[in-house]
Tab-separated table of C-alpha atoms in Angstrom:
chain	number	residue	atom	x	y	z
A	106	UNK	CA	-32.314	8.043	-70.095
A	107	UNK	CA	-35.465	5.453	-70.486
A	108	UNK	CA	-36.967	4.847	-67.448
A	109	UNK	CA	-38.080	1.010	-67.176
A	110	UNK	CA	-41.256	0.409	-65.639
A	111	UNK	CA	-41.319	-2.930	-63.650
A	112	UNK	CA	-44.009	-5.229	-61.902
A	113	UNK	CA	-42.360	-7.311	-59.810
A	114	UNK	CA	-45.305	-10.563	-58.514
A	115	UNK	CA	-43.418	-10.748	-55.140
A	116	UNK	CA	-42.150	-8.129	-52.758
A	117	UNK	CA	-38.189	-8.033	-52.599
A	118	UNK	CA	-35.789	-6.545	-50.435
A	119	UNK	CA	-34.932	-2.973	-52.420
A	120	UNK	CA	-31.081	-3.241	-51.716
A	121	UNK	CA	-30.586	-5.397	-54.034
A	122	UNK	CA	-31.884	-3.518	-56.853
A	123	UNK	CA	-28.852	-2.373	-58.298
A	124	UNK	CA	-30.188	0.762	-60.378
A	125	UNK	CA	-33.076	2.875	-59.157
A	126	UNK	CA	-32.271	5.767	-61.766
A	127	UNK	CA	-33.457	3.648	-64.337
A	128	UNK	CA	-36.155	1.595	-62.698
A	129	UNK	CA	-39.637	2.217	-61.423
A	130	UNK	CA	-40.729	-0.378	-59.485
A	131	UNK	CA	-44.216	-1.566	-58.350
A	132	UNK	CA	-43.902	-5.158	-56.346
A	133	UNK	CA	-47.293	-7.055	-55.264
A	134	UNK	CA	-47.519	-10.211	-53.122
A	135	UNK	CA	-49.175	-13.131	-55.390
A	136	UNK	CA	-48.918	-15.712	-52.716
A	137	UNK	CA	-48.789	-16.036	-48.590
A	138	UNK	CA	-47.317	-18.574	-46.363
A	139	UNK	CA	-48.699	-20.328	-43.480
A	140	UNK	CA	-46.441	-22.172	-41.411
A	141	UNK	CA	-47.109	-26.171	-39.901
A	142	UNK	CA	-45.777	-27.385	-36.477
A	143	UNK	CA	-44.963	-31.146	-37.194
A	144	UNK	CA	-46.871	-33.739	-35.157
A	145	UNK	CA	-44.022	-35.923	-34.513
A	146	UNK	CA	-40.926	-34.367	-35.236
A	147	UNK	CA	-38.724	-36.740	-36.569
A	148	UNK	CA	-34.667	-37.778	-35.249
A	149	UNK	CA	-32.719	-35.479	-37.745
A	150	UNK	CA	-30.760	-37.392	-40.251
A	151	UNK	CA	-27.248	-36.051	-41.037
A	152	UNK	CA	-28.284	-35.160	-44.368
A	153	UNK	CA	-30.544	-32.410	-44.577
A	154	UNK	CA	-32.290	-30.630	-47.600
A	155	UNK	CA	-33.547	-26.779	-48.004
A	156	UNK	CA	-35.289	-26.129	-51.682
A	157	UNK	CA	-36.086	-22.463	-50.281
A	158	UNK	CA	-35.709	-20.306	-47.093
A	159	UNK	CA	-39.519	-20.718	-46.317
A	160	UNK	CA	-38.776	-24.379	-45.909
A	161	UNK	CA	-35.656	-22.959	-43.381
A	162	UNK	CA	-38.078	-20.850	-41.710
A	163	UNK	CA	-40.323	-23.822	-41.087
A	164	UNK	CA	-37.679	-26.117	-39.714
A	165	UNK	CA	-36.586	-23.359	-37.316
A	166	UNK	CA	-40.237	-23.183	-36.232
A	167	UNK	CA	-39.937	-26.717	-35.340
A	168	UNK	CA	-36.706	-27.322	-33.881
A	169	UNK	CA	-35.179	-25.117	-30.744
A	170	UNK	CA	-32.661	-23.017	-32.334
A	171	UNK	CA	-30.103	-23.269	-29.309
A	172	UNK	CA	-27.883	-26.436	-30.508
A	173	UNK	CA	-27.816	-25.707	-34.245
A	174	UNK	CA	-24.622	-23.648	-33.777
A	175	UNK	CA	-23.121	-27.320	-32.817
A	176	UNK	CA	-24.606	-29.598	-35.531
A	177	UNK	CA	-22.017	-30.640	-37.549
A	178	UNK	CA	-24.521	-31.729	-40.719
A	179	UNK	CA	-24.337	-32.477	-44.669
A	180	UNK	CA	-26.700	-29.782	-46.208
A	181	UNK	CA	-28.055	-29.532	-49.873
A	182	UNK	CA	-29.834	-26.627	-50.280
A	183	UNK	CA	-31.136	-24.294	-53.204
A	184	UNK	CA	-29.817	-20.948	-54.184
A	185	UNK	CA	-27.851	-18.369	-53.293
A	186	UNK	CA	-30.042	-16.542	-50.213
A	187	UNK	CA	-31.325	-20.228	-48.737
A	188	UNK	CA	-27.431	-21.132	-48.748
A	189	UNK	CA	-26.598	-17.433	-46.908
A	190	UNK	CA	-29.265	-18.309	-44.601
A	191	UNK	CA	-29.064	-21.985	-43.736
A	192	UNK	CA	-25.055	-21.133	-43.347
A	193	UNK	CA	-26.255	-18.472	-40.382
A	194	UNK	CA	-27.532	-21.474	-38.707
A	195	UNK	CA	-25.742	-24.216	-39.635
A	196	UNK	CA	-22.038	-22.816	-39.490
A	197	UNK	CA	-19.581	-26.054	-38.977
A	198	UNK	CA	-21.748	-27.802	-41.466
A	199	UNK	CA	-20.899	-29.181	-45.061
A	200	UNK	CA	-22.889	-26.582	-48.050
A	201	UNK	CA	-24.182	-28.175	-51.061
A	202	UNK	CA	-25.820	-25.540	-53.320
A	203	UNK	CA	-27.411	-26.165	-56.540
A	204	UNK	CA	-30.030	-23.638	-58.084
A	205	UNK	CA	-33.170	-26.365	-58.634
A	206	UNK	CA	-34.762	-28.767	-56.669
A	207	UNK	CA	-34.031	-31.461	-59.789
A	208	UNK	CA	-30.682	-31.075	-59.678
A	209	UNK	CA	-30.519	-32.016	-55.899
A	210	UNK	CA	-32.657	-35.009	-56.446
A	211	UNK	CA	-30.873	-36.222	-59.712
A	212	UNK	CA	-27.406	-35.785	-57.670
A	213	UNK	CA	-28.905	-37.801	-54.499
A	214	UNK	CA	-30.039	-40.322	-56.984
A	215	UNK	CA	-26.770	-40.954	-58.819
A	216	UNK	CA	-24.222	-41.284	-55.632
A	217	UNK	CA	-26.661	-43.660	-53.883
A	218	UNK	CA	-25.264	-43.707	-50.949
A	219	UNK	CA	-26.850	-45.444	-47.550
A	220	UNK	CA	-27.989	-42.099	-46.151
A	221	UNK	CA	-31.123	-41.327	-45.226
A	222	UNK	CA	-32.231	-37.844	-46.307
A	223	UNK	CA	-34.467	-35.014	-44.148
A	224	UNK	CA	-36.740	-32.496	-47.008
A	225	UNK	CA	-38.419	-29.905	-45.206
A	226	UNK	CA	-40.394	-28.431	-47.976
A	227	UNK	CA	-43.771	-27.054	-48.726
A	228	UNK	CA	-46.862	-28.288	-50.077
A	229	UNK	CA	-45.890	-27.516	-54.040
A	230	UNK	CA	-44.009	-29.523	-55.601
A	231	UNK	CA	-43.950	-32.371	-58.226
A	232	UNK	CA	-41.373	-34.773	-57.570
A	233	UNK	CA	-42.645	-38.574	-57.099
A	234	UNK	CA	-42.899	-39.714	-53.946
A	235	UNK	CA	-41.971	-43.049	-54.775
A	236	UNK	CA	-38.843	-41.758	-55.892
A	237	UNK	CA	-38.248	-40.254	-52.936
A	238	UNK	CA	-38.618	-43.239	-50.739
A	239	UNK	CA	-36.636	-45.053	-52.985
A	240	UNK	CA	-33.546	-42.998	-52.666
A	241	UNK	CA	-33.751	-42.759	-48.785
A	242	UNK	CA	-35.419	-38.979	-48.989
A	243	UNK	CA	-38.091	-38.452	-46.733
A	244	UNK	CA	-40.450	-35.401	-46.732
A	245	UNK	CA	-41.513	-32.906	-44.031
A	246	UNK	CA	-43.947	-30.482	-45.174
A	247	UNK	CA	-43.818	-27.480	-42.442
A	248	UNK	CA	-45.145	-24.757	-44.579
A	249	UNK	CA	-47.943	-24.080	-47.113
A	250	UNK	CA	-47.802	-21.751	-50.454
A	251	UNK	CA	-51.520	-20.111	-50.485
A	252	UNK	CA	-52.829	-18.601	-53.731
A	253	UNK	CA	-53.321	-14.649	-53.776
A	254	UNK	CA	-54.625	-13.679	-57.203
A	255	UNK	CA	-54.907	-9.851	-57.430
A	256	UNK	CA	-56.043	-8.054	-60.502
A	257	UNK	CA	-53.847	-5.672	-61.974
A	258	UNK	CA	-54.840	-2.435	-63.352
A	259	UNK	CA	-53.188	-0.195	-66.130
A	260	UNK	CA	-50.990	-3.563	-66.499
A	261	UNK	CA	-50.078	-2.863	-70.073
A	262	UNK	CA	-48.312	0.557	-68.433
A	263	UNK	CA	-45.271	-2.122	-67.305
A	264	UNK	CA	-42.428	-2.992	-69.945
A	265	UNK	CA	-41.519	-5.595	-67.769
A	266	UNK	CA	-43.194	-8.095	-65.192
A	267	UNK	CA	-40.935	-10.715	-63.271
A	268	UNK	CA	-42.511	-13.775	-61.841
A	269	UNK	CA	-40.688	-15.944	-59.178
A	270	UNK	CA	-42.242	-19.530	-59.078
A	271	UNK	CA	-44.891	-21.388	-60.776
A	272	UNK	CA	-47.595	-20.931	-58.094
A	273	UNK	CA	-46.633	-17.062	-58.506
A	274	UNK	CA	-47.304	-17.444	-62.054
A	275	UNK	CA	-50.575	-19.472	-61.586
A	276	UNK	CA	-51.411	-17.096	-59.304
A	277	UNK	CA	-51.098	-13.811	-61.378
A	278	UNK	CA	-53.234	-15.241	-64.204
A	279	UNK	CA	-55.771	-16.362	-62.575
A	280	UNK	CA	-56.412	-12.677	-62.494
A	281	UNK	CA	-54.833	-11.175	-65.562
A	282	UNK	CA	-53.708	-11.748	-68.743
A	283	UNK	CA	-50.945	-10.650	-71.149
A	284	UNK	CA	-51.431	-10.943	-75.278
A	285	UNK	CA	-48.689	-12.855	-77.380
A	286	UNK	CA	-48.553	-9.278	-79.097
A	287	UNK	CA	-48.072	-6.981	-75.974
A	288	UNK	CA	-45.151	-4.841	-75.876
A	289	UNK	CA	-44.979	-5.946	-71.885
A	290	UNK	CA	-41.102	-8.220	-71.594
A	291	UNK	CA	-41.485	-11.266	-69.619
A	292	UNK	CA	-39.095	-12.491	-66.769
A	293	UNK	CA	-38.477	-15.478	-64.968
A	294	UNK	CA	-36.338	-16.053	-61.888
A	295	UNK	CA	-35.145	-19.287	-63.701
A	296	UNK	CA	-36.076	-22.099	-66.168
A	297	UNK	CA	-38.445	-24.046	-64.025
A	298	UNK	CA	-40.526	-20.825	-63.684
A	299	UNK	CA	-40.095	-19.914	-67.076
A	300	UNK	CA	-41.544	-23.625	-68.337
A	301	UNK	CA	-44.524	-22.544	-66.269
A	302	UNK	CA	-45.035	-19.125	-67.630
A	303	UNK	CA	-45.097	-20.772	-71.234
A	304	UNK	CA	-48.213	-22.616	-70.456
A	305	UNK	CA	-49.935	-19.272	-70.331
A	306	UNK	CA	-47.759	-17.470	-73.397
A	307	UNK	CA	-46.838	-19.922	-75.261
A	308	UNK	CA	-46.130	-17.496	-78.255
A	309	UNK	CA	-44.043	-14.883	-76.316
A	310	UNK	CA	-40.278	-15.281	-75.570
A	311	UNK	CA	-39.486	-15.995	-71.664
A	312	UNK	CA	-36.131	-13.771	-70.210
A	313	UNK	CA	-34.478	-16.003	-67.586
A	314	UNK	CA	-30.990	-15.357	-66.496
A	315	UNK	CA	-28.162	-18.186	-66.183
A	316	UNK	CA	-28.313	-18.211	-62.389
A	317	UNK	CA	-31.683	-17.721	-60.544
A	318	UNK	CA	-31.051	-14.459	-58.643
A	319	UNK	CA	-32.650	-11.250	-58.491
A	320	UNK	CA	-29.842	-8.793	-59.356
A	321	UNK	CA	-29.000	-11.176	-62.243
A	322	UNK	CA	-32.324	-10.252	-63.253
A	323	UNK	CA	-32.167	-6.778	-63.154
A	324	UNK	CA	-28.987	-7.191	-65.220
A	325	UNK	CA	-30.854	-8.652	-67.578
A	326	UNK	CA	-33.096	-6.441	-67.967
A	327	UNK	CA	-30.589	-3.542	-68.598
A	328	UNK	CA	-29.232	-5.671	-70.976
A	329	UNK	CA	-32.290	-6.264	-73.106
A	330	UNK	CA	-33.254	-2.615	-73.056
């Protein structure tokens, strides 16, 4: 049996690796977060968005955590493990899950509705804040993504590197680099990431799977080799 030899740009919970007989795993931390209490913290709307559980994290930080067992809200949040995790907390409240921030935005924008929207969200991101404003969405940053480039040695040993976001993959090359020609496979939590990775290999094919998830990934990744 091949052994597959993985770098993994962010440290994961090992559980859900589904196959350790097969993988050898090195994970490294390309990024840190640092939290924000808000100045004013703002009434909560009854439409509330997550994009990722470090934006959950941050709300918690910034709201006592003793009524939200009560709050009866209308949540859009993205992925599977922010939706696990704002459920936890939010359990008599109505789920809406989609897997990228777009899709939340483009659905907000087409029922246009009178609501008025609550993002808490990071500093990265690239939606327009006109838009925003325009479609009754307003923005809470309450954490910060922070850069941690790292170099990498020995890192044509790895038939496989995974990268998670696009400041992940910004990150990792500031540092290193991978040739068009390297027998090394590429993966991407998802398309948005994978768009990003391109700008940096734009001559090397980009494994994504059809639902951003880790052990999707790993599936993948049996299935290619």
């Amino acid at each position: 049996m091949i052994m597959i030899h993985i770098l993994l740009t962010k440290v994961v919970d090992n559980s859900v690796i589904v196959d350790n007989t097969r993988f050898s795993i090195n994970s490294y931390d390309f990024l840190s977060v640092k939290y924000y209490i808000l100045n004013k913290k703002p009434f909560l709307n009854n439409e509330l968005i997550f994009t990722s559980c470090n934006g959950l994290k941050g709300f918690l930080l910034n709201f006592k955590l003793d009524f939200f067992n009560y709050l009866r809200k209308r949540i859009y949040v993205v992925g599977d493990k922010t939706f696990f995790y704002v459920k936890k907390y939010f359990p008599f409240s109505f789920l809406f899950k989609k897997y990228y921030v777009q899709d939340i935005i483009e659905y907000i924008m087409k029922i246009k509705t009178n609501q008025y929207y609550d993002w808490f969200c990071g500093n990265i991101n690239n939606n327009n804040l006109s838009l925003l404003k325009k479609n009754n969405i307003n923005r809470y940053k309450v954490y910060e993504t922070v850069l941690s480039p790292k170099k990498i040695d020995n890192l044509y040993n790895y038939d496989v590197i995974v990268f998670f976001s696009p400041s992940g993959v910004k990150s990792f090359f500031l540092e290193n680099n991978i040739e068009s020609d390297a027998k090394t496979e590429v993966f991407a939590i998802g398309k948005t990431t994978a768009k990003s990775i391109s700008n940096f290999l734009s001559k090397k094919k980009i494994w994504y799977p059809s639902k951003p998830s880790l052990k999707k990934i790993f599936s993948l990744i049996k299935k290619i080799f």
